[in-house]
XYZ file of C-alpha atoms in Angstrom:
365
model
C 0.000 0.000 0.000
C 1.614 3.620 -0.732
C 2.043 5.680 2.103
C 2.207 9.609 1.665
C 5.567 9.583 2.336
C 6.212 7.118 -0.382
C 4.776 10.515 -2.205
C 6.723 12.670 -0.934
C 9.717 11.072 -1.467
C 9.097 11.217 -5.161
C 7.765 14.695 -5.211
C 10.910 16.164 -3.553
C 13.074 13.835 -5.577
C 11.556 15.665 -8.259
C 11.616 18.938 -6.498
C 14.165 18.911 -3.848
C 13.138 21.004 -1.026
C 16.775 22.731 -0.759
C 15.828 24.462 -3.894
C 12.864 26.277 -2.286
C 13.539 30.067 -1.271
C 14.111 30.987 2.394
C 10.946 32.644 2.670
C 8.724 29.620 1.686
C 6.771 26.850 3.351
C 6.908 23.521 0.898
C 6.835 20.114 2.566
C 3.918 18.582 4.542
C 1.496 20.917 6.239
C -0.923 18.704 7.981
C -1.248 14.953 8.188
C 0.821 11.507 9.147
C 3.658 10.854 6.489
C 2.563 7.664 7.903
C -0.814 7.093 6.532
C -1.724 4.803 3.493
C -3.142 6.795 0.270
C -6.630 6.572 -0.144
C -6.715 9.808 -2.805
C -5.152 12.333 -4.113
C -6.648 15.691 -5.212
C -4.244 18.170 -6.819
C -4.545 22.352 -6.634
C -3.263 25.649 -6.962
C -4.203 26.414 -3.635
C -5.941 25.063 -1.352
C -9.110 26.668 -0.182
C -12.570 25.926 1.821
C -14.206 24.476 -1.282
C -11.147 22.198 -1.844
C -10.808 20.595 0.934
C -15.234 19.863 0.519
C -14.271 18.243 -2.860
C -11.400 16.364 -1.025
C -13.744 14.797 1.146
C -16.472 14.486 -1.381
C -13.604 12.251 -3.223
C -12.584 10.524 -0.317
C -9.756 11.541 -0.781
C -6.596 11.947 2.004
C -4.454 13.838 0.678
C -3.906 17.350 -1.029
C -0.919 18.538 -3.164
C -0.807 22.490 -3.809
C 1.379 24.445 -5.378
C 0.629 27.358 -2.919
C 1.364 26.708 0.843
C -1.773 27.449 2.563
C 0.339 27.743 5.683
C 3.024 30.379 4.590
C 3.081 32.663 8.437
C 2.987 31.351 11.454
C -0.464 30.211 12.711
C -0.531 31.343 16.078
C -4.187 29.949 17.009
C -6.699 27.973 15.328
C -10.159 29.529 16.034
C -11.675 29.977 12.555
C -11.572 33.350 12.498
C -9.432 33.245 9.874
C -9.639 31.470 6.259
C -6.360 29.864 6.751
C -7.592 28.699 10.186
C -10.712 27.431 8.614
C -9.053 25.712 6.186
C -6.730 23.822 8.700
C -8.874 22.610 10.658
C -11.138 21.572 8.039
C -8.328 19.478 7.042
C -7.228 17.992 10.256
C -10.820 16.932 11.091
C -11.631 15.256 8.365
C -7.674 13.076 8.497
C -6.219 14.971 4.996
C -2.953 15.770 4.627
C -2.205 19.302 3.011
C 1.450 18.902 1.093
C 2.857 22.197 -0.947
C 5.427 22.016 -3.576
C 5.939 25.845 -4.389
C 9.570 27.514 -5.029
C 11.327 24.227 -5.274
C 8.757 22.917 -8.078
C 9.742 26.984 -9.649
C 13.166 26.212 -9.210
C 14.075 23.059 -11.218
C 13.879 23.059 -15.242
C 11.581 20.724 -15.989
C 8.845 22.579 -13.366
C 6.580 25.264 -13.603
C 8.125 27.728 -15.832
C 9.183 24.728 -18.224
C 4.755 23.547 -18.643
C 4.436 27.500 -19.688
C 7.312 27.056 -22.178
C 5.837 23.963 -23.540
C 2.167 25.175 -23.680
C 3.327 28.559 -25.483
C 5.680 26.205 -28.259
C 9.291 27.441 -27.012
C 12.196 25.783 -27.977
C 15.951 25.417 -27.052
C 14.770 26.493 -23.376
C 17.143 27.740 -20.285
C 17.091 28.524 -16.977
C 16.444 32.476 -17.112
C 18.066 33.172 -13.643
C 20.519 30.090 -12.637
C 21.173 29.732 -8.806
C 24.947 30.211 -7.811
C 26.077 28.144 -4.853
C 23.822 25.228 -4.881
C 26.657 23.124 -6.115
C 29.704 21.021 -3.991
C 32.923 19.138 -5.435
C 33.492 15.698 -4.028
C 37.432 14.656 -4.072
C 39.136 11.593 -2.639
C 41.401 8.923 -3.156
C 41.020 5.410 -3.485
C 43.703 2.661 -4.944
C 43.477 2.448 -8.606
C 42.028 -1.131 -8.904
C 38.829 0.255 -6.737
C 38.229 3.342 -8.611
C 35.347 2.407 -11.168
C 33.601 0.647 -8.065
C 33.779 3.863 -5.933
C 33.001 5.955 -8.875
C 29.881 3.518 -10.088
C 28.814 4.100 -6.217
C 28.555 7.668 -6.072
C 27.205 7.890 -9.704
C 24.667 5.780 -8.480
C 23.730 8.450 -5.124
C 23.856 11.325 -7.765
C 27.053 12.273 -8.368
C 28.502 13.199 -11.530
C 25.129 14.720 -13.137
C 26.078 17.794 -15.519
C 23.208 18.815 -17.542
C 22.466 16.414 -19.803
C 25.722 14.374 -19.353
C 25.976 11.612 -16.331
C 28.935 9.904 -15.100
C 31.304 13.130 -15.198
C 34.314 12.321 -12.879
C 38.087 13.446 -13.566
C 40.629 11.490 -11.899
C 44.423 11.859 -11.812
C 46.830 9.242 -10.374
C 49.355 9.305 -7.576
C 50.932 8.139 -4.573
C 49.187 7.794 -1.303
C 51.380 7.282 2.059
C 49.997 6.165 5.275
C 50.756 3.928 8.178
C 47.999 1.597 9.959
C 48.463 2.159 13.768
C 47.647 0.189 16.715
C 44.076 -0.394 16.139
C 43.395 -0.317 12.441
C 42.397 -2.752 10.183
C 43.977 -1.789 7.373
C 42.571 -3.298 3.368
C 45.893 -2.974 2.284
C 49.685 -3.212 4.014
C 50.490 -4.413 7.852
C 50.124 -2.418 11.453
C 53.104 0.433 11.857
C 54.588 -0.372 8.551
C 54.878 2.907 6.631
C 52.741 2.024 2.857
C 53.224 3.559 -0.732
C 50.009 3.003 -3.166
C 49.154 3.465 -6.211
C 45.874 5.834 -5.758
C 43.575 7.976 -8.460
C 42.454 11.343 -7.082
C 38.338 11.235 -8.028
C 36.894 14.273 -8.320
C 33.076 14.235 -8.848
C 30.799 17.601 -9.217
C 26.658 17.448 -7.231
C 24.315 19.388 -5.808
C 25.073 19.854 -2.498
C 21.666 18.532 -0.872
C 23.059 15.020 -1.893
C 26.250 15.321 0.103
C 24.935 12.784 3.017
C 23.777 10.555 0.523
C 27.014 10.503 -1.777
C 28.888 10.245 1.378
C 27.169 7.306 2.804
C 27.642 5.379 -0.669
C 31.439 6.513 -0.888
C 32.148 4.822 2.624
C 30.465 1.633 1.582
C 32.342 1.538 -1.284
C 35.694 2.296 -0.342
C 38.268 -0.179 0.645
C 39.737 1.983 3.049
C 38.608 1.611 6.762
C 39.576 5.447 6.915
C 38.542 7.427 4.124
C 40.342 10.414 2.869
C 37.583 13.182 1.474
C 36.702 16.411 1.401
C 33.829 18.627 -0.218
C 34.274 22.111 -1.149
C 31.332 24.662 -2.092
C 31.194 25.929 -5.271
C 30.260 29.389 -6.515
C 29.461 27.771 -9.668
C 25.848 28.601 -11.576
C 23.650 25.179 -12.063
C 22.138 25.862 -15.073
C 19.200 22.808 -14.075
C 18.019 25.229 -11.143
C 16.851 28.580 -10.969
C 14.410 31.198 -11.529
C 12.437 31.565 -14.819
C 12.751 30.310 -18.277
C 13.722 31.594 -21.856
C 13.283 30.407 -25.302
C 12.675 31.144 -28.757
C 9.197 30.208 -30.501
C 9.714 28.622 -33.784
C 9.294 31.721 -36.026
C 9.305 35.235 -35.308
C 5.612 36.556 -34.713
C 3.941 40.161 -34.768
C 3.336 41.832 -31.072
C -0.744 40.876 -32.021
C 0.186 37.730 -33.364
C 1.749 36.755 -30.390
C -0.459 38.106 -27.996
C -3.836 36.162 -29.478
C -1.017 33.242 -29.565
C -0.663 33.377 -25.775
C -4.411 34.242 -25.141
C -5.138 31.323 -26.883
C -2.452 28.529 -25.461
C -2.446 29.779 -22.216
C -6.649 29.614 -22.111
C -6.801 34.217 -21.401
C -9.784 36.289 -21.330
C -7.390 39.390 -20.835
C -3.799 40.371 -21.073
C -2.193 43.391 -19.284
C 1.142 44.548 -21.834
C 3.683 47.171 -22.390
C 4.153 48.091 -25.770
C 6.962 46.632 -28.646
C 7.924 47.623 -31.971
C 9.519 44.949 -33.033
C 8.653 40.986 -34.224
C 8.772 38.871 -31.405
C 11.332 35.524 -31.241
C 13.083 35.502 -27.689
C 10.389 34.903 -24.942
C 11.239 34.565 -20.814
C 8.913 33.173 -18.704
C 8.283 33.414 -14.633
C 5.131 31.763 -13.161
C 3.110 33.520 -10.474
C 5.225 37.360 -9.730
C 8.211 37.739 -11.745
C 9.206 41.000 -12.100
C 12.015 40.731 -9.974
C 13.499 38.724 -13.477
C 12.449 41.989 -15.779
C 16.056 42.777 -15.574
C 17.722 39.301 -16.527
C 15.361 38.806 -19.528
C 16.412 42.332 -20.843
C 20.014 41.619 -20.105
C 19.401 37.979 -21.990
C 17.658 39.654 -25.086
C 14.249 38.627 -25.031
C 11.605 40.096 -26.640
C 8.874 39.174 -24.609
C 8.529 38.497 -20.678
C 5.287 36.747 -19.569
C 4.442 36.590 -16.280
C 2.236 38.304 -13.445
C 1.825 40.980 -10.707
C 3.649 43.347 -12.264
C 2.836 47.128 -11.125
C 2.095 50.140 -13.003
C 5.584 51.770 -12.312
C 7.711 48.422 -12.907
C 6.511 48.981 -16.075
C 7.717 51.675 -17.432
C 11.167 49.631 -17.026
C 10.080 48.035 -19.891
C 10.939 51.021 -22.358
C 10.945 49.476 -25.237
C 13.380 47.034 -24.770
C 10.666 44.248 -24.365
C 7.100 43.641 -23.967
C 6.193 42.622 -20.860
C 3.233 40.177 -21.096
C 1.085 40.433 -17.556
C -1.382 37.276 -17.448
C -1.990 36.967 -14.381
C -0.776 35.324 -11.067
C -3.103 32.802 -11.156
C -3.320 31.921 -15.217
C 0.445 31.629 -15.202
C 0.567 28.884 -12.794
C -2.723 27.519 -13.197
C -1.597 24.564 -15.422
C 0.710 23.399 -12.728
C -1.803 21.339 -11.345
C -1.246 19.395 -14.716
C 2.201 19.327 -14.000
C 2.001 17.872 -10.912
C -0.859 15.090 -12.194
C 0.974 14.032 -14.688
C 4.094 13.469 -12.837
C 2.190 11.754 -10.229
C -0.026 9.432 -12.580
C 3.665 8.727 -14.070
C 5.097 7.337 -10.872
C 1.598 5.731 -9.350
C -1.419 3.495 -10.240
C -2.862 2.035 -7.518
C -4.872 5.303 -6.156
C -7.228 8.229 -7.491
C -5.135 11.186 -8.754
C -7.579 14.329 -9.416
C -7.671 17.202 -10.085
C -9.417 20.059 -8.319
C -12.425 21.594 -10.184
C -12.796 24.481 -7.597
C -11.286 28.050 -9.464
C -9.388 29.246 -6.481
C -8.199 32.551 -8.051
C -9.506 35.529 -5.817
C -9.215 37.993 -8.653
C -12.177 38.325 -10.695
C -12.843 40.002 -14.133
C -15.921 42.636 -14.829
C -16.802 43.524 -18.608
């Protein structure tokens, strides 16, 4: 039977929660990671009406990409709609589980569906996070070397873009003597050794450290392991903030916009103006103007995304259009996302998705 946490663990395999921003809530709201799966009913947020269809499912558990919980909750009176909500939920046994910045984060998550849906191509990471990245090195005898490295491959190690197994190694002489209580693989007790080692140097994202480390020690011949990890400054171009592409032929400023109006399902788009054909497009789910300068600096033509206010702009100028849709109709189709992934991975449970139009902005004409 699949527990939630059997869930979980593919959801933030997916979507690691190290990649979510400081300020964010992702992970497990409510509920016992414990519990076996009797549903599962996917949202953008989770509201009132969600949880009713939850239990009108019978369904246990609720994945949204919006954490319900994102302050403190210092009582639970129902006074509140996030109280209301919570309770709702713990009543009634459902777990509430949010995959927000994290699912933003990696490239084939929320801003990637909005690529796909709008027909970009030869897509990027608009705003790659620095420092996410750590450099395994360490030394192992030269007839142990494709074990170790087939070991830490295996935890994730070694993953470049769309390359695996990316090691360097150099060979050398390691020096050592086994003291008084060692048990040394190779050599005698407080007999100075000379062997023939490789230097393995493997590149990962730092979350997997424990893991890679746990695999390297069960590998390695050595009782004592030499190792160290070192943080790297590098950009991983897999994570990050925001996407750009290129659509497969330039298009007119109208053209485009009934072309987004149209993929992205629109009643009404907010836009700057452009006097140019359109071919380079960035993307940012949800509030993205804090990206207005790195798809300038990048060259697109087009930014879509939402929230952006009157004066931001003006920053525009020109340079680009910026393409306002919406907070909620630029994420909206990550509850697809998130289904499909899910329907990918499991078959022996309901996966739904919630009917209930949770976006609090309304249009009058």
């Amino acid at each position: 039977m699949t527990k939630i946490k059997d869930i979980i663990l593919e959801l933030e395999s997916w979507a690691p929660p190290a990649y979510q921003e400081s300020y964010d809530n992702s992970g497990l709201l409510t509920g016992n990671a414990g519990d076996t799966v009797k549903g599962v009913l996917i949202t953008l947020d989770i509201t009132e009406s969600v949880i009713d269809e939850a239990i009108a499912q019978k369904a246990n558990m609720i994945i949204a990409h919006h954490p319900v919980i994102f302050k403190g909750l210092k009582k639970l009176t129902g006074n509140h709609w996030v109280e209301r909500v919570v309770i709702k939920a713990i009543q009634n046994n459902i777990a509430l589980y949010a995959i927000h910045t994290n699912l933003d984060h990696i490239h084939t998550g929320v801003n990637k569906k909005i690529a796909e849906k709008i027909g970009l191509r030869d897509t990027a990471i608009l705003q790659p996070k620095d420092n996410v990245l750590q450099k395994l090195v360490t030394f192992v005898p030269e007839e142990n070397q494709q074990a170790v490295l087939d070991a830490i491959h295996e935890a994730g190690a070694g993953h470049i873009g769309n390359y695996s197994h990316c090691s360097f190694t150099t060979t050398g002489t390691g020096r050592f003597m086994p003291e008084e209580g060692a048990n040394p693989h190779i050599g005698s007790r407080n007999k100075a050794e000379e062997v023939r080692e490789s230097r393995v140097e493997v590149i990962f994202p730092g979350h997997l450290s424990t893991r890679i480390l746990d695999a390297l020690k069960k590998a390695h011949p050595y009782d004592e392991v030499a190792y160290y990890f070192s943080d790297l400054k590098n950009q991983n171009q897999e994570v990050g903030a925001g996407m750009i592409g290129l659509l497969p032929k330039p298009m007119d400023p109208g053209d485009f916009l009934n072309h987004v109006k149209s993929t992205m399902g629109l009643k009404v788009i907010r836009h700057t103006k452009l006097d140019r054909a359109i071919k380079r497009v960035a993307v940012c789910g949800g509030a993205g103007s804090f990206l207005l300068s790195d798809a300038i600096r990048q060259g697109a033509d087009a930014f879509i995304s939402g929230d952006f206010k009157y004066h931001e702009c003006f920053e525009a100028d020109n340079r680009l259009m910026i393409v306002d849709i919406g907070h909620y109709e630029s994420e909206v189709h990550t509850k697809d996302l998130i289904y499909e992934f899910l329907n990918e991975k499991f078959t022996n449970f309901a996966v739904n998705l919630a009917k209930a139009n949770t976006n609090p902005i309304q249009y009058y004409s």
